[in-house]
Amino acid sequence: MFQPVSSKVNFSELEQRIIGFWQEKRVFERSVEQRLGGPSYVLYDGPPTANASPGIHHVLARVFKDVFPRYKTMKGYYAPRRAGWDTHGLPVELEVERELGLKSKREIEEYGIAEFNSRCRKNVLKYVKDWEKLTDRIGFWIDMKHPYVTFDNGYIETCWWIIKSLWDKGLIYQSYRVTPHCPRCGTSLSSHEVALGYDEADDPSIYIKFKIKPSSVETTPLELFFNKFLSKPVYLLAWTTTPWTLPGNTALAVAPDADYSVMEGKNDYLIMASALVNKVGFEGYREVAGVKGSEIAGKGKGLRYEPLFDPHRFGVERRGFRKNLLVVQEADENLDYPVITADFVSMEDGTGIVHTAPAFGEVDFEAGGDNDLDFVRDYVDLQGMIQGTYPFAGEFVKDADPMILDDLKSRGLLYRSERIRHTYPFCWRCNTPLLYYAKPSWYIKTTAMKDRLISGNAEINWYPEYIKYGRFGDWLNNNVDWAFSRERYWGTPLPVWRCESCKHDECIGSVKELRQKKGVEGVDKLSDLHRPYVDGVTYSCLKCGGEMRRVPEVIDCWFDSGAMPFAQWHYPFESQHLFKASFPADYICEAVDQTRGWFYSLHALSTLVTGQPCFRNVICLGHILDQAGEKMSKSKKNVVKPEDVLSTSGADAVRWYMYTSSPPGNVRRFSKELVEEVVRKFLLTLWNTYSFFVTYANIDKFDPGTVANVEHRPELDRWILSELNQLKDSVTRALDEYDATGAGRKIEEFVDNLSNWYVRRSRRRFWKSENDVDKQSAYTTLYQCLITLAKLIAPLTPFIAEELYQNLVRPFDKDAPESIHLTDYPLADLSQVDEKLSTAINLVVKVTSLGRAARAKSNLKVRQPLAKVLVKVRTEDEKASLEQMASQVLDELNVKVLSVVESLPVEQHPDWPAVEEGGLLVMVDTEISQELLDEGLVRELVHRIQTLRKQAGFDIADHIETYYEGGPSVKRVMERFAQYVKQETLSRRLVEEKPPEGAFSKSQVIDGNKVNLAVKKS
Ligand SMILES: [Zn+2]
Ligand SMILES: [Zn+2]
């Protein structure tokens, strides 16, 4: 006997029970262990951060990470998989800052880095329990008991080892670059982060006059005017929206090929681009000369001008720009403020003369490098406060803007001042306006390996494929060196020590190496490699004997996660064999935003360290939106919590939805309702088939041991077995190609065929069949379908698969493995595939479904027989096989005649409802004769009587008497089809009169007519 199966099932409860079973029996661990010695299959788990509860997008990634290792395990692969936690980084720090109410880096340092970091350490594992619970709940099998954690000393030490090996190859350097800098958070933002924070801003829009040194005119074609110029000052007119950068100005840029006009006014001359003269507007000025941009620019020639704010007067250093080192320039009257040419000068707005401050803009910085410009930066500190002795010192840069305007105005250097609304980048975390700021930063020279990064990518299989040469390929083609240092606290410390005296730098690759340094102090008590402890380790400079101290930076947390192939094993310090056995990974999977995050950092580090890519296959998941296609966000209150769906529909339903609703790379919508639809459409269809089987198998005392004894199965059984073996074949192929969507959809089709064709057309074979052989064939066929199906779906929906297996297989086979997840994946038996038969019946199924759709268009009841159905097929073979199976079509569609044609003049029957799909057209004749009408009526009456029997609570085998009162048509058909009605309803008599006392009666409306029907036990 099978355990009875109720058609009312609570999947969520069933799953909880199965989780308990797996844990008790250590099924996951055993599924891995028993394959030891098999070919290996490696998953790298992209580590999440556990400082918040997991969301539905994490569920998406985790179920995709789960399905292929499960599948490979059933295929005989040894697939241990280990979870990881990403624990460092700014988001973690910001959370702690919020909790402690700290507002700046200064406040963090006053609070104490040690205490601050210990808070970060605690916070980052705060939600590990939630993550573990969710992981169990969704059936994601991964070792969470021995995870790798990026804050472990061993993990950090491997990161040091990697950095050192890159250092030895000359791939690490420090350089000044302009980076978007948040003055509140005190650190640079990546370009990806900047993109998150653009907003409207109201800023000054000002035209400023830069006074030309008269002597510089001599080297230009304007020499002719030289004497005139002595009588009135000459200015270059520039435009800016960031007045606070003006003290940093060290050059003005012009477009070399553009024309510039000299405008003479009452008191001065102004020079600007001719093309923009009218746009700016010059009342009281007239053009007196013209000149090309290239003629007023250049080193040693061209115009030079006086600085608006000479840094030396305000106690600020001006530095030279030499080979990434900023050399301090001595104060000198003759320091140059030149005009340069640049290709970024716009003729769309401004004046065609661009104020250039190399410390505060990316293009300015590049121009500085190209033109060997000087560099004034230090009047703004990293908090954005003005330093030095300027009248506006002590102000935040944006607050200094109006004071700078006043100052320029008072000196007659402000031509015009307006306001402008434009987009400006703000910090996406704290909403502070970002400053573009030249800072020293540490770089990994990824560009040195660019070709190998690109050729390595060619060896990787991307799903979807277009990411490979699209998003990811583009990213590699436009590769820039990786700015990997962060001026923060909670991160892997950058292992570079610098001599305080002679500035000699050394990179340290291990704790042991540090310990062996001459004169080392503070390393013995170093039980935590984080700041501030590591900062206390000093040693003697081998060049000069000075004190070596660690530089203050920590590293980008993307470096940590990208280092996981090595660092998860503390390679090369221990477990070398574990690293080797798991490199490269067969499979990784994360969301598409990781092309620039984890996918990149993994690929870059592996290529730089080993020369090889470290993953072979990658699924790149699209984002999840709400039901309406909107982004989920807390403010919109449209976030779906995983628990809410898991507790109602269950994990299998969520998994199935994730796999089959759309290919993994697509954006997908998600809601409780969409998952409930999966339950209805797929899981319950499967469950009801299973429940049907168990119910009748128990009644008939079916013994699964007799499976092999059935020969000469009927056509219907051969067909479904043929379908089953084709299914095994196509599902295996799809999963081998990392196509869970294709596999799932094939399975869905099969389950639909099994339930809505095989079982429905076989129903009477199970409960009425007198023919033992036929009955046995039906049972064994359905049984075989169900147990095979359970195995096929096991990697996708592991819970329901286990449930079926435990009831259908385990009690009857003492040698069967204890769990379905310890069994082998089914192999297709292609000898059972009868393609001709499959094609033929699939055609019948298709035609029937199109026929039903055509019927539905006419709003006729299914019970109303119709005269004719016309099918236009595509080939002669289709015609032949459809004609051979005509009875099935007629039966299913409740039609009298089937006519199959290869070409069909539609205009012949313009009124017949028709449905077409892929060249297959089905139309039905909806003209109903009196004969058909009567037949429809009698079928309707039978249906109503049967319903009454059920409502009256009669047993299925009880004989009855039926009483009826209705119009003449009811009387006519009851008399004419009396035999049929009696047989179908087990009525001994059909009586046209009022029902007697005690009869179960209900008045009915049939086709608008009132009919009284009553039944009574006979
Ligand atoms: Zn910020
Ligand atoms: Zn030294």
PDB file of C-alpha atoms in Angstrom, residues 664-849:
ATOM      1  CA  PRO A 664      17.805  33.725 -16.349  1.00  0.00           C
ATOM      2  CA  GLY A 665      19.285  36.764 -18.086  1.00  0.00           C
ATOM      3  CA  ASN A 666      15.936  38.486 -18.505  1.00  0.00           C
ATOM      4  CA  VAL A 667      14.394  40.949 -16.137  1.00  0.00           C
ATOM      5  CA  ARG A 668      11.635  39.142 -14.300  1.00  0.00           C
ATOM      6  CA  ARG A 669       8.564  40.198 -12.412  1.00  0.00           C
ATOM      7  CA  PHE A 670       7.871  38.681  -9.071  1.00  0.00           C
ATOM      8  CA  SER A 671       4.855  38.580  -6.788  1.00  0.00           C
ATOM      9  CA  LYS A 672       2.962  36.229  -4.532  1.00  0.00           C
ATOM     10  CA  GLU A 673       0.271  35.900  -7.190  1.00  0.00           C
ATOM     11  CA  LEU A 674       2.715  34.892  -9.910  1.00  0.00           C
ATOM     12  CA  VAL A 675       4.092  32.157  -7.676  1.00  0.00           C
ATOM     13  CA  GLU A 676       0.589  30.998  -6.764  1.00  0.00           C
ATOM     14  CA  GLU A 677      -0.030  30.546 -10.467  1.00  0.00           C
ATOM     15  CA  VAL A 678       2.913  28.127 -10.588  1.00  0.00           C
ATOM     16  CA  VAL A 679       1.329  26.129  -7.814  1.00  0.00           C
ATOM     17  CA  ARG A 680      -1.938  25.932  -9.698  1.00  0.00           C
ATOM     18  CA  LYS A 681      -0.538  25.331 -13.141  1.00  0.00           C
ATOM     19  CA  PHE A 682       2.360  23.038 -12.449  1.00  0.00           C
ATOM     20  CA  LEU A 683       2.712  21.711  -8.921  1.00  0.00           C
ATOM     21  CA  LEU A 684      -0.951  20.905  -8.393  1.00  0.00           C
ATOM     22  CA  THR A 685      -1.256  19.318 -11.822  1.00  0.00           C
ATOM     23  CA  LEU A 686       1.611  17.033 -10.906  1.00  0.00           C
ATOM     24  CA  TRP A 687       0.256  16.471  -7.413  1.00  0.00           C
ATOM     25  CA  ASN A 688      -3.232  15.602  -8.620  1.00  0.00           C
ATOM     26  CA  THR A 689      -1.846  13.076 -11.081  1.00  0.00           C
ATOM     27  CA  TYR A 690       0.176  11.551  -8.258  1.00  0.00           C
ATOM     28  CA  SER A 691      -2.816  11.576  -5.937  1.00  0.00           C
ATOM     29  CA  PHE A 692      -5.030  10.002  -8.634  1.00  0.00           C
ATOM     30  CA  PHE A 693      -2.492   7.245  -9.133  1.00  0.00           C
ATOM     31  CA  VAL A 694      -2.114   6.459  -5.428  1.00  0.00           C
ATOM     32  CA  THR A 695      -5.863   6.467  -4.833  1.00  0.00           C
ATOM     33  CA  TYR A 696      -6.618   3.916  -7.546  1.00  0.00           C
ATOM     34  CA  ALA A 697      -3.425   1.923  -7.093  1.00  0.00           C
ATOM     35  CA  ASN A 698      -4.441   1.335  -3.488  1.00  0.00           C
ATOM     36  CA  ILE A 699      -7.991   0.338  -4.470  1.00  0.00           C
ATOM     37  CA  ASP A 700      -6.649  -2.073  -7.064  1.00  0.00           C
ATOM     38  CA  LYS A 701      -3.760  -3.204  -4.837  1.00  0.00           C
ATOM     39  CA  PHE A 702      -1.244  -2.419  -7.547  1.00  0.00           C
ATOM     40  CA  ASP A 703       2.200  -3.891  -6.902  1.00  0.00           C
ATOM     41  CA  PRO A 704       5.069  -1.887  -8.425  1.00  0.00           C
ATOM     42  CA  GLY A 705       7.113  -5.097  -8.542  1.00  0.00           C
ATOM     43  CA  THR A 706       5.215  -6.139 -11.654  1.00  0.00           C
ATOM     44  CA  VAL A 707       6.548  -3.325 -13.788  1.00  0.00           C
ATOM     45  CA  ALA A 708       8.620  -5.483 -16.078  1.00  0.00           C
ATOM     46  CA  ASN A 709       5.871  -7.966 -16.906  1.00  0.00           C
ATOM     47  CA  VAL A 710       3.813  -5.868 -19.205  1.00  0.00           C
ATOM     48  CA  GLU A 711       4.258  -6.452 -22.905  1.00  0.00           C
ATOM     49  CA  HIS A 712       2.369  -5.177 -25.900  1.00  0.00           C
ATOM     50  CA  ARG A 713       1.262  -2.000 -24.297  1.00  0.00           C
ATOM     51  CA  PRO A 714      -1.625  -0.083 -25.882  1.00  0.00           C
ATOM     52  CA  GLU A 715      -0.876   2.868 -28.102  1.00  0.00           C
ATOM     53  CA  LEU A 716      -1.597   5.460 -25.434  1.00  0.00           C
ATOM     54  CA  ASP A 717       0.952   3.872 -23.061  1.00  0.00           C
ATOM     55  CA  ARG A 718       3.559   3.547 -25.759  1.00  0.00           C
ATOM     56  CA  TRP A 719       3.007   7.169 -26.603  1.00  0.00           C
ATOM     57  CA  ILE A 720       3.513   8.527 -23.076  1.00  0.00           C
ATOM     58  CA  LEU A 721       6.594   6.323 -22.572  1.00  0.00           C
ATOM     59  CA  SER A 722       7.980   7.592 -25.836  1.00  0.00           C
ATOM     60  CA  GLU A 723       7.349  11.123 -24.615  1.00  0.00           C
ATOM     61  CA  LEU A 724       8.967  10.287 -21.286  1.00  0.00           C
ATOM     62  CA  ASN A 725      12.172   9.082 -22.898  1.00  0.00           C
ATOM     63  CA  GLN A 726      12.315  12.045 -25.189  1.00  0.00           C
ATOM     64  CA  LEU A 727      11.859  14.182 -22.109  1.00  0.00           C
ATOM     65  CA  LYS A 728      14.799  12.542 -20.308  1.00  0.00           C
ATOM     66  CA  ASP A 729      16.922  13.199 -23.327  1.00  0.00           C
ATOM     67  CA  SER A 730      15.969  16.835 -23.805  1.00  0.00           C
ATOM     68  CA  VAL A 731      16.088  17.704 -20.096  1.00  0.00           C
ATOM     69  CA  THR A 732      19.572  16.223 -19.782  1.00  0.00           C
ATOM     70  CA  ARG A 733      20.693  18.158 -22.785  1.00  0.00           C
ATOM     71  CA  ALA A 734      19.219  21.395 -21.499  1.00  0.00           C
ATOM     72  CA  LEU A 735      20.808  21.024 -18.060  1.00  0.00           C
ATOM     73  CA  ASP A 736      24.166  20.191 -19.646  1.00  0.00           C
ATOM     74  CA  GLU A 737      23.832  23.542 -21.410  1.00  0.00           C
ATOM     75  CA  TYR A 738      22.960  25.392 -18.183  1.00  0.00           C
ATOM     76  CA  ASP A 739      19.433  25.887 -19.465  1.00  0.00           C
ATOM     77  CA  ALA A 740      17.185  25.365 -16.467  1.00  0.00           C
ATOM     78  CA  THR A 741      14.435  27.310 -18.196  1.00  0.00           C
ATOM     79  CA  GLY A 742      14.391  25.003 -21.195  1.00  0.00           C
ATOM     80  CA  ALA A 743      14.505  21.923 -18.961  1.00  0.00           C
ATOM     81  CA  GLY A 744      11.681  23.210 -16.791  1.00  0.00           C
ATOM     82  CA  ARG A 745       9.469  24.138 -19.696  1.00  0.00           C
ATOM     83  CA  LYS A 746       9.900  20.680 -21.267  1.00  0.00           C
ATOM     84  CA  ILE A 747       8.919  19.093 -17.983  1.00  0.00           C
ATOM     85  CA  GLU A 748       5.920  21.375 -17.707  1.00  0.00           C
ATOM     86  CA  GLU A 749       4.743  20.322 -21.163  1.00  0.00           C
ATOM     87  CA  PHE A 750       5.136  16.686 -20.255  1.00  0.00           C
ATOM     88  CA  VAL A 751       3.217  17.026 -17.003  1.00  0.00           C
ATOM     89  CA  ASP A 752       0.475  18.777 -18.888  1.00  0.00           C
ATOM     90  CA  ASN A 753       0.322  15.946 -21.450  1.00  0.00           C
ATOM     91  CA  LEU A 754       0.440  13.343 -18.718  1.00  0.00           C
ATOM     92  CA  SER A 755      -2.381  14.869 -16.750  1.00  0.00           C
ATOM     93  CA  ASN A 756      -4.581  16.375 -19.407  1.00  0.00           C
ATOM     94  CA  TRP A 757      -4.239  13.724 -22.039  1.00  0.00           C
ATOM     95  CA  TYR A 758      -2.816  10.487 -20.757  1.00  0.00           C
ATOM     96  CA  VAL A 759      -4.612  10.303 -17.431  1.00  0.00           C
ATOM     97  CA  ARG A 760      -7.823  11.874 -18.673  1.00  0.00           C
ATOM     98  CA  ARG A 761      -8.074   9.509 -21.600  1.00  0.00           C
ATOM     99  CA  SER A 762      -7.043   6.577 -19.424  1.00  0.00           C
ATOM    100  CA  ARG A 763      -9.375   7.295 -16.520  1.00  0.00           C
ATOM    101  CA  ARG A 764     -11.805   4.483 -17.268  1.00  0.00           C
ATOM    102  CA  ARG A 765      -8.912   2.041 -17.679  1.00  0.00           C
ATOM    103  CA  PHE A 766      -8.034   2.525 -14.027  1.00  0.00           C
ATOM    104  CA  TRP A 767     -11.428   2.293 -12.398  1.00  0.00           C
ATOM    105  CA  LYS A 768     -13.661   0.497 -14.838  1.00  0.00           C
ATOM    106  CA  SER A 769     -11.365  -1.618 -16.916  1.00  0.00           C
ATOM    107  CA  GLU A 770     -12.313  -5.252 -16.755  1.00  0.00           C
ATOM    108  CA  ASN A 771      -9.264  -6.120 -18.805  1.00  0.00           C
ATOM    109  CA  ASP A 772      -6.502  -7.001 -16.367  1.00  0.00           C
ATOM    110  CA  VAL A 773      -3.701  -6.701 -18.895  1.00  0.00           C
ATOM    111  CA  ASP A 774      -4.838  -3.287 -19.987  1.00  0.00           C
ATOM    112  CA  LYS A 775      -5.289  -2.151 -16.417  1.00  0.00           C
ATOM    113  CA  GLN A 776      -1.854  -3.432 -15.461  1.00  0.00           C
ATOM    114  CA  SER A 777      -0.315  -1.641 -18.391  1.00  0.00           C
ATOM    115  CA  ALA A 778      -1.982   1.604 -17.401  1.00  0.00           C
ATOM    116  CA  TYR A 779      -0.756   1.327 -13.810  1.00  0.00           C
ATOM    117  CA  THR A 780       2.809   0.439 -14.653  1.00  0.00           C
ATOM    118  CA  THR A 781       2.984   3.132 -17.300  1.00  0.00           C
ATOM    119  CA  LEU A 782       1.742   5.865 -15.026  1.00  0.00           C
ATOM    120  CA  TYR A 783       3.930   4.578 -12.206  1.00  0.00           C
ATOM    121  CA  GLN A 784       6.988   4.666 -14.395  1.00  0.00           C
ATOM    122  CA  CYS A 785       6.171   8.177 -15.534  1.00  0.00           C
ATOM    123  CA  LEU A 786       5.788   9.408 -11.979  1.00  0.00           C
ATOM    124  CA  ILE A 787       8.987   7.941 -10.547  1.00  0.00           C
ATOM    125  CA  THR A 788      11.026   9.068 -13.558  1.00  0.00           C
ATOM    126  CA  LEU A 789       9.505  12.488 -13.388  1.00  0.00           C
ATOM    127  CA  ALA A 790      10.402  12.713  -9.703  1.00  0.00           C
ATOM    128  CA  LYS A 791      14.052  12.164 -10.552  1.00  0.00           C
ATOM    129  CA  LEU A 792      13.998  14.546 -13.471  1.00  0.00           C
ATOM    130  CA  ILE A 793      12.628  17.367 -11.342  1.00  0.00           C
ATOM    131  CA  ALA A 794      14.786  16.556  -8.311  1.00  0.00           C
ATOM    132  CA  PRO A 795      17.445  19.223  -9.010  1.00  0.00           C
ATOM    133  CA  LEU A 796      14.773  21.831  -9.737  1.00  0.00           C
ATOM    134  CA  THR A 797      12.066  21.130  -7.180  1.00  0.00           C
ATOM    135  CA  PRO A 798      13.825  18.904  -4.658  1.00  0.00           C
ATOM    136  CA  PHE A 799      10.995  18.767  -2.119  1.00  0.00           C
ATOM    137  CA  ILE A 800       8.073  17.401  -4.109  1.00  0.00           C
ATOM    138  CA  ALA A 801      10.541  15.074  -5.837  1.00  0.00           C
ATOM    139  CA  GLU A 802      11.528  13.639  -2.466  1.00  0.00           C
ATOM    140  CA  GLU A 803       7.893  13.308  -1.392  1.00  0.00           C
ATOM    141  CA  LEU A 804       6.976  11.286  -4.471  1.00  0.00           C
ATOM    142  CA  TYR A 805      10.060   9.118  -4.152  1.00  0.00           C
ATOM    143  CA  GLN A 806       9.497   8.345  -0.481  1.00  0.00           C
ATOM    144  CA  ASN A 807       5.968   7.146  -1.140  1.00  0.00           C
ATOM    145  CA  LEU A 808       6.282   5.567  -4.571  1.00  0.00           C
ATOM    146  CA  VAL A 809       9.699   3.908  -4.440  1.00  0.00           C
ATOM    147  CA  ARG A 810      11.143   3.431  -0.970  1.00  0.00           C
ATOM    148  CA  PRO A 811       8.485   1.120   0.544  1.00  0.00           C
ATOM    149  CA  PHE A 812       8.730  -1.292  -2.399  1.00  0.00           C
ATOM    150  CA  ASP A 813      12.449  -1.398  -3.018  1.00  0.00           C
ATOM    151  CA  LYS A 814      14.634  -2.182  -0.043  1.00  0.00           C
ATOM    152  CA  ASP A 815      17.798  -1.482  -2.048  1.00  0.00           C
ATOM    153  CA  ALA A 816      16.683   1.936  -3.204  1.00  0.00           C
ATOM    154  CA  PRO A 817      18.829   4.785  -1.848  1.00  0.00           C
ATOM    155  CA  GLU A 818      17.383   6.484   1.179  1.00  0.00           C
ATOM    156  CA  SER A 819      16.700   9.737  -0.659  1.00  0.00           C
ATOM    157  CA  ILE A 820      15.953  10.612  -4.227  1.00  0.00           C
ATOM    158  CA  HIS A 821      18.960  12.928  -4.061  1.00  0.00           C
ATOM    159  CA  LEU A 822      21.192   9.903  -3.597  1.00  0.00           C
ATOM    160  CA  THR A 823      19.956   8.318  -6.831  1.00  0.00           C
ATOM    161  CA  ASP A 824      21.289   8.614 -10.362  1.00  0.00           C
ATOM    162  CA  TYR A 825      19.763  10.915 -12.908  1.00  0.00           C
ATOM    163  CA  PRO A 826      17.565   8.970 -15.342  1.00  0.00           C
ATOM    164  CA  LEU A 827      19.076   7.983 -18.665  1.00  0.00           C
ATOM    165  CA  ALA A 828      16.947   8.105 -21.776  1.00  0.00           C
ATOM    166  CA  ASP A 829      16.077   4.747 -23.348  1.00  0.00           C
ATOM    167  CA  LEU A 830      15.839   5.847 -26.937  1.00  0.00           C
ATOM    168  CA  SER A 831      14.550   2.442 -28.014  1.00  0.00           C
ATOM    169  CA  GLN A 832      11.281   3.415 -26.354  1.00  0.00           C
ATOM    170  CA  VAL A 833      11.014   6.539 -28.429  1.00  0.00           C
ATOM    171  CA  ASP A 834       8.483   6.122 -31.222  1.00  0.00           C
ATOM    172  CA  GLU A 835       8.764   9.365 -33.052  1.00  0.00           C
ATOM    173  CA  LYS A 836       5.996   8.646 -35.478  1.00  0.00           C
ATOM    174  CA  LEU A 837       3.557   7.844 -32.725  1.00  0.00           C
ATOM    175  CA  SER A 838       4.688  10.798 -30.637  1.00  0.00           C
ATOM    176  CA  THR A 839       4.229  13.137 -33.551  1.00  0.00           C
ATOM    177  CA  ALA A 840       0.811  11.708 -34.341  1.00  0.00           C
ATOM    178  CA  ILE A 841      -0.604  11.976 -30.837  1.00  0.00           C
ATOM    179  CA  ASN A 842       0.979  15.313 -30.205  1.00  0.00           C
ATOM    180  CA  LEU A 843      -0.845  16.459 -33.309  1.00  0.00           C
ATOM    181  CA  VAL A 844      -4.135  15.166 -31.941  1.00  0.00           C
ATOM    182  CA  VAL A 845      -3.472  16.930 -28.648  1.00  0.00           C
ATOM    183  CA  LYS A 846      -2.663  20.138 -30.480  1.00  0.00           C
ATOM    184  CA  VAL A 847      -5.680  19.948 -32.770  1.00  0.00           C
ATOM    185  CA  THR A 848      -7.902  19.255 -29.789  1.00  0.00           C
ATOM    186  CA  SER A 849      -6.619  22.215 -27.897  1.00  0.00           C
TER     187      SER A 849
END
